Coordinates of C-alpha atoms in Angstrom, one line a residue:
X1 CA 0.8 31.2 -6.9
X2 CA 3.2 29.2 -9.6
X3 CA 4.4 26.3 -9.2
X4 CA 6.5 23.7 -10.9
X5 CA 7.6 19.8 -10.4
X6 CA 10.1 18.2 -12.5
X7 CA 11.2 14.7 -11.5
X8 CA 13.3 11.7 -13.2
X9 CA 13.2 8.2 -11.6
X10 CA 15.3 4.9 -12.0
X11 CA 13.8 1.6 -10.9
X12 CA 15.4 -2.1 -11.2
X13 CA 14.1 -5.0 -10.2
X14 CA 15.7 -8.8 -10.3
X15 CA 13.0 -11.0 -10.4
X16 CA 13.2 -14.6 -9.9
X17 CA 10.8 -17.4 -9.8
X18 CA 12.8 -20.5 -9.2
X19 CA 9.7 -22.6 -9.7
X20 CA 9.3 -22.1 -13.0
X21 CA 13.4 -21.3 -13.1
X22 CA 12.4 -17.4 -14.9
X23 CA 15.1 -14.7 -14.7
X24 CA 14.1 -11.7 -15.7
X25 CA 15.7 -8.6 -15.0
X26 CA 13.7 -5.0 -15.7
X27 CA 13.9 -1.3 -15.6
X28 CA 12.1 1.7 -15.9
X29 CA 12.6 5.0 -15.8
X30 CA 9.9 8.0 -15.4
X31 CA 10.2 11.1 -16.3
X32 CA 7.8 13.5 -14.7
X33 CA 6.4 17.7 -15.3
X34 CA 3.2 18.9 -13.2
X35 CA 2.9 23.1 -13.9
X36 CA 0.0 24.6 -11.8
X37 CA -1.2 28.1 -11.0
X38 CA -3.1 28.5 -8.1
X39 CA -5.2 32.1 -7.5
X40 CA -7.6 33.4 -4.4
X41 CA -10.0 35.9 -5.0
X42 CA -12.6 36.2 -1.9
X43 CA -14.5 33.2 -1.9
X44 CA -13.3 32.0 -5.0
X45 CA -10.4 29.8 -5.6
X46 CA -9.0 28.8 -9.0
X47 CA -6.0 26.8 -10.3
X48 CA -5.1 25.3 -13.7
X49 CA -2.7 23.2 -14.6
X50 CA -0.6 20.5 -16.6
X51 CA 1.1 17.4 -16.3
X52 CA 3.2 15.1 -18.6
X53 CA 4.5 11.4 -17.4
X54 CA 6.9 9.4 -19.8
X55 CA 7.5 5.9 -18.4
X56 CA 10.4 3.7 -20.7
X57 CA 11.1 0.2 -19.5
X58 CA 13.3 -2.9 -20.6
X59 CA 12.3 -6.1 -19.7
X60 CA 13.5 -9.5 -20.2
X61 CA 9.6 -11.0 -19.1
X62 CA 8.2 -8.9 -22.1
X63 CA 6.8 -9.5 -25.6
X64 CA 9.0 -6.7 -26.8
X65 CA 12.4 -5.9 -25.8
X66 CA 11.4 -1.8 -24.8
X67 CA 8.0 -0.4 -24.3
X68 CA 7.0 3.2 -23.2
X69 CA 3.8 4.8 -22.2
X70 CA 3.4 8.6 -22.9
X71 CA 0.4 10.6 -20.7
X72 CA -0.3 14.0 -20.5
X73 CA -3.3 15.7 -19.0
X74 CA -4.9 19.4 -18.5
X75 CA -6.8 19.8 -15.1
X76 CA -8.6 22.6 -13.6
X77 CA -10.3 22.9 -10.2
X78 CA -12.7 26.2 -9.2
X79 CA -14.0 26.2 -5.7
X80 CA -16.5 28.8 -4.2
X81 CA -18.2 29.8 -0.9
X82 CA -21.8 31.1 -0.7
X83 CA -23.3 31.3 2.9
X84 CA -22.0 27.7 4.8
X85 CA -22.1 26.0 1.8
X86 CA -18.7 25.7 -0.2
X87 CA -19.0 24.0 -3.9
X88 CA -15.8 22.4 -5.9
X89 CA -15.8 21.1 -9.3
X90 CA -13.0 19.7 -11.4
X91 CA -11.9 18.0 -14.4
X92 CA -9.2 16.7 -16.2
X93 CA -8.8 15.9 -19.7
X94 CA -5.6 13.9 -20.9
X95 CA -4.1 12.4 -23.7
X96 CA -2.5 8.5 -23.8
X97 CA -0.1 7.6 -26.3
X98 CA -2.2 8.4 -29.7
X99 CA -6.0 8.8 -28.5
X100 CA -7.8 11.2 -26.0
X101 CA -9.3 10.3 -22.6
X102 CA -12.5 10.8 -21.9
X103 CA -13.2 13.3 -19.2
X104 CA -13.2 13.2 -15.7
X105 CA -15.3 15.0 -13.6
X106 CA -15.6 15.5 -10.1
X107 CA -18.3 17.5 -8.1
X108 CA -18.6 18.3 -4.2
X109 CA -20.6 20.2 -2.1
X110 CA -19.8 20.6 1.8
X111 CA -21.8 23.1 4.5
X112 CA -20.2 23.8 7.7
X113 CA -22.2 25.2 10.5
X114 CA -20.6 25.6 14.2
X115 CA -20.1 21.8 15.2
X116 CA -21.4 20.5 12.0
X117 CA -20.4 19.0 8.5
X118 CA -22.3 17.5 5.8
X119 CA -20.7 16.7 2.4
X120 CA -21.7 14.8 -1.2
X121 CA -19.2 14.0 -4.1
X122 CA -19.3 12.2 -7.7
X123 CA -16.7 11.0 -9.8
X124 CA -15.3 9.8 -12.8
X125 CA -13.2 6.6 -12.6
X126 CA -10.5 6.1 -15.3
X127 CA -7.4 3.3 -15.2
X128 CA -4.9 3.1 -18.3
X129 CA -3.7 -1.1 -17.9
X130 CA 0.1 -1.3 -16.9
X131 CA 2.9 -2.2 -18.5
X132 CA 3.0 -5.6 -17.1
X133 CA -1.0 -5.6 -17.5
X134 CA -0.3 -4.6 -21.3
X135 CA 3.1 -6.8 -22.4
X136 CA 4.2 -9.3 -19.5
X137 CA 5.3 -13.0 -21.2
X138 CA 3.1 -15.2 -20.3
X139 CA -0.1 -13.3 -19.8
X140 CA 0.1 -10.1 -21.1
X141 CA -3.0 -9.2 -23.1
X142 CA -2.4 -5.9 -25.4
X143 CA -6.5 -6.4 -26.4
X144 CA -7.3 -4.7 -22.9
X145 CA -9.2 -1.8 -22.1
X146 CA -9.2 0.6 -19.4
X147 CA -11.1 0.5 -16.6
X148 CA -13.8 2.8 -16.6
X149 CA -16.7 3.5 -14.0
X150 CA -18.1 6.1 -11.4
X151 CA -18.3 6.7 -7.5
X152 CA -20.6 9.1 -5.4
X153 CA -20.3 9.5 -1.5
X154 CA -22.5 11.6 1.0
X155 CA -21.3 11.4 4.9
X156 CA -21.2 14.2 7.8
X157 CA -19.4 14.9 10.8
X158 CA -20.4 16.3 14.3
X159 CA -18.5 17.3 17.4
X160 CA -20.8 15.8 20.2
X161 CA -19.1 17.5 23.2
X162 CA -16.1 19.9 23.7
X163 CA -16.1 20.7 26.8
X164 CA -13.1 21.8 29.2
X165 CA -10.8 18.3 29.6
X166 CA -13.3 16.2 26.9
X167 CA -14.0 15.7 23.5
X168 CA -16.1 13.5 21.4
X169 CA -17.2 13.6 17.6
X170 CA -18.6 11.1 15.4
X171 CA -18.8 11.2 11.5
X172 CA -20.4 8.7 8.7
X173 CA -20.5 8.0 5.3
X174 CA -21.6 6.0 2.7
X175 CA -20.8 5.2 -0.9
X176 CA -21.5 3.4 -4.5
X177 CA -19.2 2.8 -6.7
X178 CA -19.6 1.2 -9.8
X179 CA -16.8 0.0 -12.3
X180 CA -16.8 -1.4 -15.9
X181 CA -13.8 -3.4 -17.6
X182 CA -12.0 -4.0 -14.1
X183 CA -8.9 -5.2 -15.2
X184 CA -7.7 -8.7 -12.8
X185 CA -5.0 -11.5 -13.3
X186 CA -7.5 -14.8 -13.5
X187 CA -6.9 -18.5 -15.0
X188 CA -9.2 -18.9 -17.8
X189 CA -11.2 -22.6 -18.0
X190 CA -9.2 -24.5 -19.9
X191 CA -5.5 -22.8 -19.2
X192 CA -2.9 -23.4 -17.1
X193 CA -1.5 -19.6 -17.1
X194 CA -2.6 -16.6 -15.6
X195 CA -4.0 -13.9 -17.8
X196 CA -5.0 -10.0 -17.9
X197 CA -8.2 -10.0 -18.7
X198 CA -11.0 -7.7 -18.5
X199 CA -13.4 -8.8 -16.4
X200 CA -16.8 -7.1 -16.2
X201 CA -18.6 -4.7 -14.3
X202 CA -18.0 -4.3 -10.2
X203 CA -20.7 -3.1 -7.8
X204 CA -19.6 -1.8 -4.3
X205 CA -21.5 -0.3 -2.1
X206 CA -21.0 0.4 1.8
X207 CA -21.1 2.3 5.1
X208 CA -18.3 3.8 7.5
X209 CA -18.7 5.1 11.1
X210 CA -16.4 6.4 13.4
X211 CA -16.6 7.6 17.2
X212 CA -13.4 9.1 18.8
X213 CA -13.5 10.4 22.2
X214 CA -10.5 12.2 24.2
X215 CA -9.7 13.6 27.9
X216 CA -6.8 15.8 28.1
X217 CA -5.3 16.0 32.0
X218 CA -2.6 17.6 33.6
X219 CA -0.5 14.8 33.9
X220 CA -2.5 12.5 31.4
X221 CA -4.0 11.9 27.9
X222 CA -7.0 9.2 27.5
X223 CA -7.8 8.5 23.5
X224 CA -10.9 6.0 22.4
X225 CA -11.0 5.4 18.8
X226 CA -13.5 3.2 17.3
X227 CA -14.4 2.7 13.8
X228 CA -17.0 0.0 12.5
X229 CA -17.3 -0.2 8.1
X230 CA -19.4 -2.6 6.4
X231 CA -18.8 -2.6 2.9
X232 CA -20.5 -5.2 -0.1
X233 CA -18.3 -5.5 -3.4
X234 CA -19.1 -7.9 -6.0
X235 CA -18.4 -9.2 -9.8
X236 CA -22.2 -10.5 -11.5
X237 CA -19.3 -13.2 -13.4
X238 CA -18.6 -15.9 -12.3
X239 CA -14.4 -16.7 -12.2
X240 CA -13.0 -20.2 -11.4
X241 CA -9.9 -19.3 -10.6
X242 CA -9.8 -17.2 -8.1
X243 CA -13.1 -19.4 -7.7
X244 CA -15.9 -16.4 -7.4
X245 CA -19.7 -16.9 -7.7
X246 CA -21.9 -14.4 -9.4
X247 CA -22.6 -12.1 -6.7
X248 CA -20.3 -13.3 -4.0
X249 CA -17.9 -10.8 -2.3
X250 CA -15.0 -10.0 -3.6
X251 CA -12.5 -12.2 -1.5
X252 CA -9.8 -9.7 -0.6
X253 CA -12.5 -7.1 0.7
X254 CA -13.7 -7.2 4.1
X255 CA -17.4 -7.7 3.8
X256 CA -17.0 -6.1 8.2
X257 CA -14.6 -4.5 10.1
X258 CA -14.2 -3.0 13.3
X259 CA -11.4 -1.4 14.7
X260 CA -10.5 -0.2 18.4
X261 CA -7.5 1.8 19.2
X262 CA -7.0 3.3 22.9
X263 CA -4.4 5.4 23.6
X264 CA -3.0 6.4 26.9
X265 CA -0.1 9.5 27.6
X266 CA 1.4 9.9 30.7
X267 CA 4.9 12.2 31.3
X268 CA 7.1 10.6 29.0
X269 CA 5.8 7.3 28.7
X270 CA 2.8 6.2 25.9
X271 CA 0.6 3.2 25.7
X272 CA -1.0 2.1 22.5
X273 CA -3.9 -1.3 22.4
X274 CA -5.3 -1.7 19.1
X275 CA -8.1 -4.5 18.1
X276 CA -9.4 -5.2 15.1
X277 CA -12.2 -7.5 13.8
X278 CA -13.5 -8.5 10.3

């Protein structure tokens, strides 16, 4: 199988911050080329491809008048069955304006038995800054870095009953991820504007369960969904501004969270409750 994407996108945007009275008008236009061949050979699945992303914007809130990022990027996926036990690996290895990428790799291996699923993954982690990251006035920082770092995940899934009118299955994972350079908006000590900076390195580390349970009727559909995901994410810096201590959780992240949904079907009519907690 061959296929082919070729896009070209427009966006404006009027912003306005009458606080500080800044007009600044922008836009940015994307052009876009993914080519990919896909081929099945028994157990064995192979595909190879490229993609190329242009993005060209103008913007009165910038340090120069027009800036442009150019990516392009090889990938390749192979995927192969032996027994229960399917294995993936993949990789992609791009080019960014006028230096190479280091490459990113990802590895998973999944066995399915009847009822059962178990699975593990690693990553690579790579983030190019923005254009607003990069050239934004005030704040843009042209110094920065990407974002670099690494995940891995192992988790399963089981179907505890399916039988006639019910089913139930229950599935869990957990994860570590760990990133270097994260790239954040923060007021340094002594400043009165915002800046991109990079910060330092980010730890995250966590669990997620969830239980879904269904009875299918003649005249009636009964659906219990309920997840529960404890997740810790911190910085070891400390930032004043958002104020963060070494160590503390990241603010916007959820240290717990539960979540309830049921769901009820009858004729023509539906009935949705959902609850969450965190």
């Amino acid at each position: 199988k061959l296929m082919g994407t070729l896009a070209w996108m427009k966006d404006q945007l009027d912003y306005y911050d009458p606080q500080i009275r800044l007009t600044s008008p922008s836009a940015i236009n994307t052009q876009f080329a993914k080519a990919e061949a896909k081929k099945i050979s028994g157990n064995w699945t192979w595909n190879f491809g490229f993609e190329a992303r242009k993005h060209r914007a103008q913007a009165f809130g910038y340090s120069e008048n027009s800036v442009q990022q150019n990516y392009k990027a090889l990938f390749s996926e192979i995927s192969f069955g032996v027994g229960n036990w399917r294995w993936i690996a993949s990789a992609r290895k791009a080019h960014f304006n006028n230096s190479w990428i280091p490459l990113i790799p990802r590895l998973k291996a999944v066995y399915k038995k009847e009822k059962h699923m178990l699975y593990a993954s690693f990553s690579g982690h790579y983030r190019i800054p923005s254009l607003n990251e990069l050239y934004w006035r005030p704040g843009g920082n042209r110094d920065l870095i990407p974002e670099q770092g690494w995940s891995a995940e192992m988790g399963g899934e089981t179907v505890l009953l399916a039988k006639g009118k019910w089913h139930s299955a229950f599935k869990v994972s957990g994860f570590y991820r760990q990133l270097d350079n994260w790239l954040q908006w923060t007021l340094p000590e002594g400043e009165n504007l915002f800046q991109a900076r990079n910060i330092d390195e980010i730890i995250g580390w966590g669990l997620e369960s969830n239980w879904k349970g269904r009875y299918v009727g003649e005249k009636c559909t009964v659906e219990l969904n309920v997840s529960y995901t404890k997740v810790r994410s911190f910085s070891r810096q400390e930032l004043a501004i958002p104020k963060r201590a070494s160590g503390q959780q990241l603010h916007y992240i959820p240290e717990h969270r539960g979540i309830a949904v049921l769901d009820l079907s009858l004729h023509n009519w539906r009935l949705a409750y959902t609850h969450q907690y965190q």
